[in-house]
Amino acid sequence: MNVSIEEQTRTPRSLDSFLRTGYLIHDVSRLRRVFYDQRSRHLGITRAQWWVLFNLGRTSGPALNQHELAQRLDIGSASLGELLQRLERGGFIRRVQVPGDRRSKRIQIAEHGREVLKHMRMVAETSHGMIMNGISPDEQQTLDELLSRMRHNLSRSIADEQARTDVGSRMPTAGDLP
């Protein structure tokens, strides 16, 4: 059932209700991570490492460099650097020199990484079935749509707040004077 913005604002929800929703989202996410960790431990890869492989695997076009991958994963380059070192030592990825730029390297999935990624996808598929047990396809679609809207709202609000902060923190220039 779609509820208009006007109807949502006319029907106030208690703070407890908002906190419960946030808690449930957080708790489901945490339990999902624990569950995936348990089901993938035998592959010798951590969830963070799997997330790097997954994002490298869904890249079309040229391989990403460390900075591009860090932006996609929304983590710092230094943290990513440590993950990449462990992945490279484990034979999951390889770093390839960019011709003409001795400081830049592109990150590619190695064959061993591709095999692990296939297994992780199978773990994800079977896990998804267990997680969504008793939830109809229509309910799953509604859940996806609602969470997508929440993500969009949060992303937009964060960007708006960042823009306000950036404007408020810059030094005035002569063009700002009346």
PDB file of C-alpha atoms in Angstrom:
ATOM      1  CA  MET A   1       0.000   0.000   0.000  1.00  0.00           C
ATOM      2  CA  ASN A   2       1.475   3.330  -1.068  1.00  0.00           C
ATOM      3  CA  VAL A   3       1.103   6.116   1.449  1.00  0.00           C
ATOM      4  CA  SER A   4       1.536   9.697   0.318  1.00  0.00           C
ATOM      5  CA  ILE A   5       3.997  12.044   2.022  1.00  0.00           C
ATOM      6  CA  GLU A   6       1.053  14.074   3.317  1.00  0.00           C
ATOM      7  CA  GLU A   7      -0.473  10.981   4.935  1.00  0.00           C
ATOM      8  CA  GLN A   8       2.870  10.031   6.449  1.00  0.00           C
ATOM      9  CA  THR A   9       3.280  13.438   8.064  1.00  0.00           C
ATOM     10  CA  ARG A  10      -0.319  13.462   9.337  1.00  0.00           C
ATOM     11  CA  THR A  11       0.145  10.138  11.087  1.00  0.00           C
ATOM     12  CA  PRO A  12       2.978  10.691  13.540  1.00  0.00           C
ATOM     13  CA  ARG A  13       4.971   7.655  14.613  1.00  0.00           C
ATOM     14  CA  SER A  14       6.475   7.417  18.040  1.00  0.00           C
ATOM     15  CA  LEU A  15      10.191   7.737  18.582  1.00  0.00           C
ATOM     16  CA  ASP A  16      10.172   4.134  19.823  1.00  0.00           C
ATOM     17  CA  SER A  17       8.737   3.017  16.484  1.00  0.00           C
ATOM     18  CA  PHE A  18      11.468   4.847  14.529  1.00  0.00           C
ATOM     19  CA  LEU A  19      14.159   3.424  16.809  1.00  0.00           C
ATOM     20  CA  ARG A  20      12.719  -0.075  16.405  1.00  0.00           C
ATOM     21  CA  THR A  21      12.859   0.205  12.609  1.00  0.00           C
ATOM     22  CA  GLY A  22      16.482   1.346  12.762  1.00  0.00           C
ATOM     23  CA  TYR A  23      17.362  -1.403  15.206  1.00  0.00           C
ATOM     24  CA  LEU A  24      15.741  -4.054  13.018  1.00  0.00           C
ATOM     25  CA  ILE A  25      17.588  -2.845   9.904  1.00  0.00           C
ATOM     26  CA  HIS A  26      20.876  -2.860  11.793  1.00  0.00           C
ATOM     27  CA  ASP A  27      20.245  -6.223  13.448  1.00  0.00           C
ATOM     28  CA  VAL A  28      19.214  -7.961  10.222  1.00  0.00           C
ATOM     29  CA  SER A  29      22.339  -6.596   8.527  1.00  0.00           C
ATOM     30  CA  ARG A  30      24.565  -7.763  11.395  1.00  0.00           C
ATOM     31  CA  LEU A  31      23.018 -11.239  11.508  1.00  0.00           C
ATOM     32  CA  ARG A  32      23.312 -11.531   7.736  1.00  0.00           C
ATOM     33  CA  ARG A  33      27.040 -10.761   7.955  1.00  0.00           C
ATOM     34  CA  VAL A  34      27.535 -13.377  10.694  1.00  0.00           C
ATOM     35  CA  PHE A  35      25.584 -15.937   8.683  1.00  0.00           C
ATOM     36  CA  TYR A  36      27.592 -15.290   5.482  1.00  0.00           C
ATOM     37  CA  ASP A  37      30.843 -15.466   7.453  1.00  0.00           C
ATOM     38  CA  GLN A  38      29.861 -18.876   8.851  1.00  0.00           C
ATOM     39  CA  ARG A  39      28.883 -20.222   5.439  1.00  0.00           C
ATOM     40  CA  SER A  40      32.002 -18.956   3.650  1.00  0.00           C
ATOM     41  CA  ARG A  41      34.700 -19.600   6.255  1.00  0.00           C
ATOM     42  CA  HIS A  42      35.838 -22.740   4.371  1.00  0.00           C
ATOM     43  CA  LEU A  43      36.848 -20.583   1.379  1.00  0.00           C
ATOM     44  CA  GLY A  44      39.634 -18.882   3.349  1.00  0.00           C
ATOM     45  CA  ILE A  45      38.378 -15.377   2.688  1.00  0.00           C
ATOM     46  CA  THR A  46      36.902 -12.708   4.921  1.00  0.00           C
ATOM     47  CA  ARG A  47      33.688 -10.842   4.195  1.00  0.00           C
ATOM     48  CA  ALA A  48      35.665  -7.652   3.528  1.00  0.00           C
ATOM     49  CA  GLN A  49      37.887  -9.481   1.043  1.00  0.00           C
ATOM     50  CA  TRP A  50      34.847 -11.049  -0.607  1.00  0.00           C
ATOM     51  CA  TRP A  51      33.283  -7.587  -0.946  1.00  0.00           C
ATOM     52  CA  VAL A  52      36.408  -6.381  -2.783  1.00  0.00           C
ATOM     53  CA  LEU A  53      36.314  -9.411  -5.131  1.00  0.00           C
ATOM     54  CA  PHE A  54      32.598  -8.990  -5.722  1.00  0.00           C
ATOM     55  CA  ASN A  55      33.037  -5.343  -6.726  1.00  0.00           C
ATOM     56  CA  LEU A  56      35.991  -6.152  -8.955  1.00  0.00           C
ATOM     57  CA  GLY A  57      33.933  -8.936 -10.555  1.00  0.00           C
ATOM     58  CA  ARG A  58      31.032  -6.670 -11.433  1.00  0.00           C
ATOM     59  CA  THR A  59      33.258  -4.113 -13.134  1.00  0.00           C
ATOM     60  CA  SER A  60      32.863  -3.920 -16.881  1.00  0.00           C
ATOM     61  CA  GLY A  61      35.529  -2.202 -18.914  1.00  0.00           C
ATOM     62  CA  PRO A  62      39.070  -1.600 -17.724  1.00  0.00           C
ATOM     63  CA  ALA A  63      40.134  -2.823 -14.286  1.00  0.00           C
ATOM     64  CA  LEU A  64      39.874  -0.302 -11.466  1.00  0.00           C
ATOM     65  CA  ASN A  65      42.783   1.343  -9.711  1.00  0.00           C
ATOM     66  CA  GLN A  66      42.979   1.447  -5.919  1.00  0.00           C
ATOM     67  CA  HIS A  67      41.468   4.935  -5.640  1.00  0.00           C
ATOM     68  CA  GLU A  68      38.481   4.063  -7.860  1.00  0.00           C
ATOM     69  CA  LEU A  69      37.856   0.849  -5.942  1.00  0.00           C
ATOM     70  CA  ALA A  70      38.095   2.663  -2.579  1.00  0.00           C
ATOM     71  CA  GLN A  71      35.471   5.154  -3.762  1.00  0.00           C
ATOM     72  CA  ARG A  72      33.174   2.362  -4.932  1.00  0.00           C
ATOM     73  CA  LEU A  73      33.528   0.547  -1.594  1.00  0.00           C
ATOM     74  CA  ASP A  74      33.316   3.796   0.410  1.00  0.00           C
ATOM     75  CA  ILE A  75      36.441   3.004   2.417  1.00  0.00           C
ATOM     76  CA  GLY A  76      39.790   4.712   2.802  1.00  0.00           C
ATOM     77  CA  SER A  77      42.612   3.947   0.401  1.00  0.00           C
ATOM     78  CA  ALA A  78      44.893   2.869   3.265  1.00  0.00           C
ATOM     79  CA  SER A  79      42.346   0.342   4.590  1.00  0.00           C
ATOM     80  CA  LEU A  80      41.802  -0.943   1.079  1.00  0.00           C
ATOM     81  CA  GLY A  81      45.561  -1.192   0.562  1.00  0.00           C
ATOM     82  CA  GLU A  82      45.830  -3.657   3.460  1.00  0.00           C
ATOM     83  CA  LEU A  83      42.953  -5.739   2.076  1.00  0.00           C
ATOM     84  CA  LEU A  84      44.558  -5.777  -1.369  1.00  0.00           C
ATOM     85  CA  GLN A  85      47.894  -6.908   0.045  1.00  0.00           C
ATOM     86  CA  ARG A  86      46.236  -9.884   1.751  1.00  0.00           C
ATOM     87  CA  LEU A  87      44.232 -10.706  -1.387  1.00  0.00           C
ATOM     88  CA  GLU A  88      47.356 -10.514  -3.528  1.00  0.00           C
ATOM     89  CA  ARG A  89      49.348 -12.721  -1.125  1.00  0.00           C
ATOM     90  CA  GLY A  90      46.499 -15.256  -1.188  1.00  0.00           C
ATOM     91  CA  GLY A  91      46.503 -15.309  -4.999  1.00  0.00           C
ATOM     92  CA  PHE A  92      42.984 -13.839  -5.256  1.00  0.00           C
ATOM     93  CA  ILE A  93      44.009 -10.706  -7.206  1.00  0.00           C
ATOM     94  CA  ARG A  94      46.929  -9.277  -9.103  1.00  0.00           C
ATOM     95  CA  ARG A  95      47.994  -5.698  -9.575  1.00  0.00           C
ATOM     96  CA  VAL A  96      48.939  -4.791 -13.115  1.00  0.00           C
ATOM     97  CA  GLN A  97      51.158  -1.828 -13.973  1.00  0.00           C
ATOM     98  CA  VAL A  98      49.486   0.857 -16.090  1.00  0.00           C
ATOM     99  CA  PRO A  99      51.615   1.432 -19.211  1.00  0.00           C
ATOM    100  CA  GLY A 100      53.189   4.868 -19.113  1.00  0.00           C
ATOM    101  CA  ASP A 101      52.437   5.438 -15.402  1.00  0.00           C
ATOM    102  CA  ARG A 102      54.822   3.623 -13.100  1.00  0.00           C
ATOM    103  CA  ARG A 103      52.918   4.714  -9.956  1.00  0.00           C
ATOM    104  CA  SER A 104      49.496   3.481 -11.057  1.00  0.00           C
ATOM    105  CA  LYS A 105      48.313  -0.126 -10.999  1.00  0.00           C
ATOM    106  CA  ARG A 106      45.036  -1.694 -12.035  1.00  0.00           C
ATOM    107  CA  ILE A 107      43.549  -4.428  -9.864  1.00  0.00           C
ATOM    108  CA  GLN A 108      42.391  -7.616 -11.555  1.00  0.00           C
ATOM    109  CA  ILE A 109      40.871 -10.794 -10.186  1.00  0.00           C
ATOM    110  CA  ALA A 110      43.243 -13.743 -10.501  1.00  0.00           C
ATOM    111  CA  GLU A 111      41.956 -17.201 -11.489  1.00  0.00           C
ATOM    112  CA  HIS A 112      41.903 -18.320  -7.854  1.00  0.00           C
ATOM    113  CA  GLY A 113      39.815 -15.237  -7.024  1.00  0.00           C
ATOM    114  CA  ARG A 114      37.353 -16.057  -9.821  1.00  0.00           C
ATOM    115  CA  GLU A 115      36.894 -19.572  -8.444  1.00  0.00           C
ATOM    116  CA  VAL A 116      36.270 -18.267  -4.930  1.00  0.00           C
ATOM    117  CA  LEU A 117      33.852 -15.679  -6.324  1.00  0.00           C
ATOM    118  CA  LYS A 118      31.852 -18.467  -8.013  1.00  0.00           C
ATOM    119  CA  HIS A 119      31.624 -20.314  -4.696  1.00  0.00           C
ATOM    120  CA  MET A 120      30.648 -17.123  -2.873  1.00  0.00           C
ATOM    121  CA  ARG A 121      27.842 -16.542  -5.349  1.00  0.00           C
ATOM    122  CA  MET A 122      26.546 -20.057  -4.661  1.00  0.00           C
ATOM    123  CA  VAL A 123      26.738 -19.349  -0.903  1.00  0.00           C
ATOM    124  CA  ALA A 124      24.872 -16.078  -1.470  1.00  0.00           C
ATOM    125  CA  GLU A 125      22.133 -17.760  -3.522  1.00  0.00           C
ATOM    126  CA  THR A 126      21.492 -20.522  -1.003  1.00  0.00           C
ATOM    127  CA  SER A 127      21.741 -18.091   1.901  1.00  0.00           C
ATOM    128  CA  HIS A 128      19.318 -15.692   0.263  1.00  0.00           C
ATOM    129  CA  GLY A 129      16.762 -18.489   0.011  1.00  0.00           C
ATOM    130  CA  MET A 130      17.098 -19.241   3.718  1.00  0.00           C
ATOM    131  CA  ILE A 131      17.001 -15.567   4.726  1.00  0.00           C
ATOM    132  CA  MET A 132      13.896 -14.878   2.638  1.00  0.00           C
ATOM    133  CA  ASN A 133      12.092 -18.061   3.696  1.00  0.00           C
ATOM    134  CA  GLY A 134       8.408 -17.284   4.276  1.00  0.00           C
ATOM    135  CA  ILE A 135       8.613 -13.913   2.513  1.00  0.00           C
ATOM    136  CA  SER A 136       6.711 -13.852  -0.772  1.00  0.00           C
ATOM    137  CA  PRO A 137       8.285 -12.546  -3.995  1.00  0.00           C
ATOM    138  CA  ASP A 138       5.925  -9.539  -3.846  1.00  0.00           C
ATOM    139  CA  GLU A 139       6.973  -8.807  -0.265  1.00  0.00           C
ATOM    140  CA  GLN A 140      10.624  -9.136  -1.261  1.00  0.00           C
ATOM    141  CA  GLN A 141      10.102  -6.650  -4.084  1.00  0.00           C
ATOM    142  CA  THR A 142       8.339  -4.250  -1.703  1.00  0.00           C
ATOM    143  CA  LEU A 143      11.195  -4.592   0.780  1.00  0.00           C
ATOM    144  CA  ASP A 144      13.733  -3.862  -1.969  1.00  0.00           C
ATOM    145  CA  GLU A 145      11.771  -0.812  -3.088  1.00  0.00           C
ATOM    146  CA  LEU A 146      11.402   0.547   0.450  1.00  0.00           C
ATOM    147  CA  LEU A 147      15.070   0.045   1.316  1.00  0.00           C
ATOM    148  CA  SER A 148      16.078   1.628  -2.019  1.00  0.00           C
ATOM    149  CA  ARG A 149      13.957   4.670  -1.221  1.00  0.00           C
ATOM    150  CA  MET A 150      15.473   4.890   2.250  1.00  0.00           C
ATOM    151  CA  ARG A 151      18.972   4.679   0.762  1.00  0.00           C
ATOM    152  CA  HIS A 152      18.104   7.375  -1.774  1.00  0.00           C
ATOM    153  CA  ASN A 153      16.656   9.659   0.920  1.00  0.00           C
ATOM    154  CA  LEU A 154      19.709   9.212   3.121  1.00  0.00           C
ATOM    155  CA  SER A 155      22.169   9.722   0.251  1.00  0.00           C
ATOM    156  CA  ARG A 156      20.386  12.885  -0.839  1.00  0.00           C
ATOM    157  CA  SER A 157      20.242  14.245   2.726  1.00  0.00           C
ATOM    158  CA  ILE A 158      23.921  13.480   3.317  1.00  0.00           C
ATOM    159  CA  ALA A 159      24.880  15.227   0.054  1.00  0.00           C
ATOM    160  CA  ASP A 160      22.677  18.239   0.919  1.00  0.00           C
ATOM    161  CA  GLU A 161      24.197  18.477   4.396  1.00  0.00           C
ATOM    162  CA  GLN A 162      27.703  18.181   2.953  1.00  0.00           C
ATOM    163  CA  ALA A 163      26.943  20.963   0.470  1.00  0.00           C
ATOM    164  CA  ARG A 164      25.657  23.213   3.287  1.00  0.00           C
ATOM    165  CA  THR A 165      28.735  22.437   5.375  1.00  0.00           C
ATOM    166  CA  ASP A 166      31.068  23.121   2.439  1.00  0.00           C
ATOM    167  CA  VAL A 167      29.419  26.491   1.727  1.00  0.00           C
ATOM    168  CA  GLY A 168      29.449  27.454   5.410  1.00  0.00           C
ATOM    169  CA  SER A 169      33.093  26.526   5.916  1.00  0.00           C
ATOM    170  CA  ARG A 170      34.642  28.283   2.946  1.00  0.00           C
ATOM    171  CA  MET A 171      36.347  31.619   3.337  1.00  0.00           C
ATOM    172  CA  PRO A 172      34.370  34.611   2.001  1.00  0.00           C
ATOM    173  CA  THR A 173      35.720  36.141  -1.199  1.00  0.00           C
ATOM    174  CA  ALA A 174      35.388  39.611  -2.656  1.00  0.00           C
ATOM    175  CA  GLY A 175      32.501  38.304  -4.783  1.00  0.00           C
ATOM    176  CA  ASP A 176      30.546  37.570  -1.590  1.00  0.00           C
ATOM    177  CA  LEU A 177      30.552  41.198  -0.502  1.00  0.00           C
ATOM    178  CA  PRO A 178      27.433  43.316  -1.170  1.00  0.00           C
TER     179      PRO A 178
END
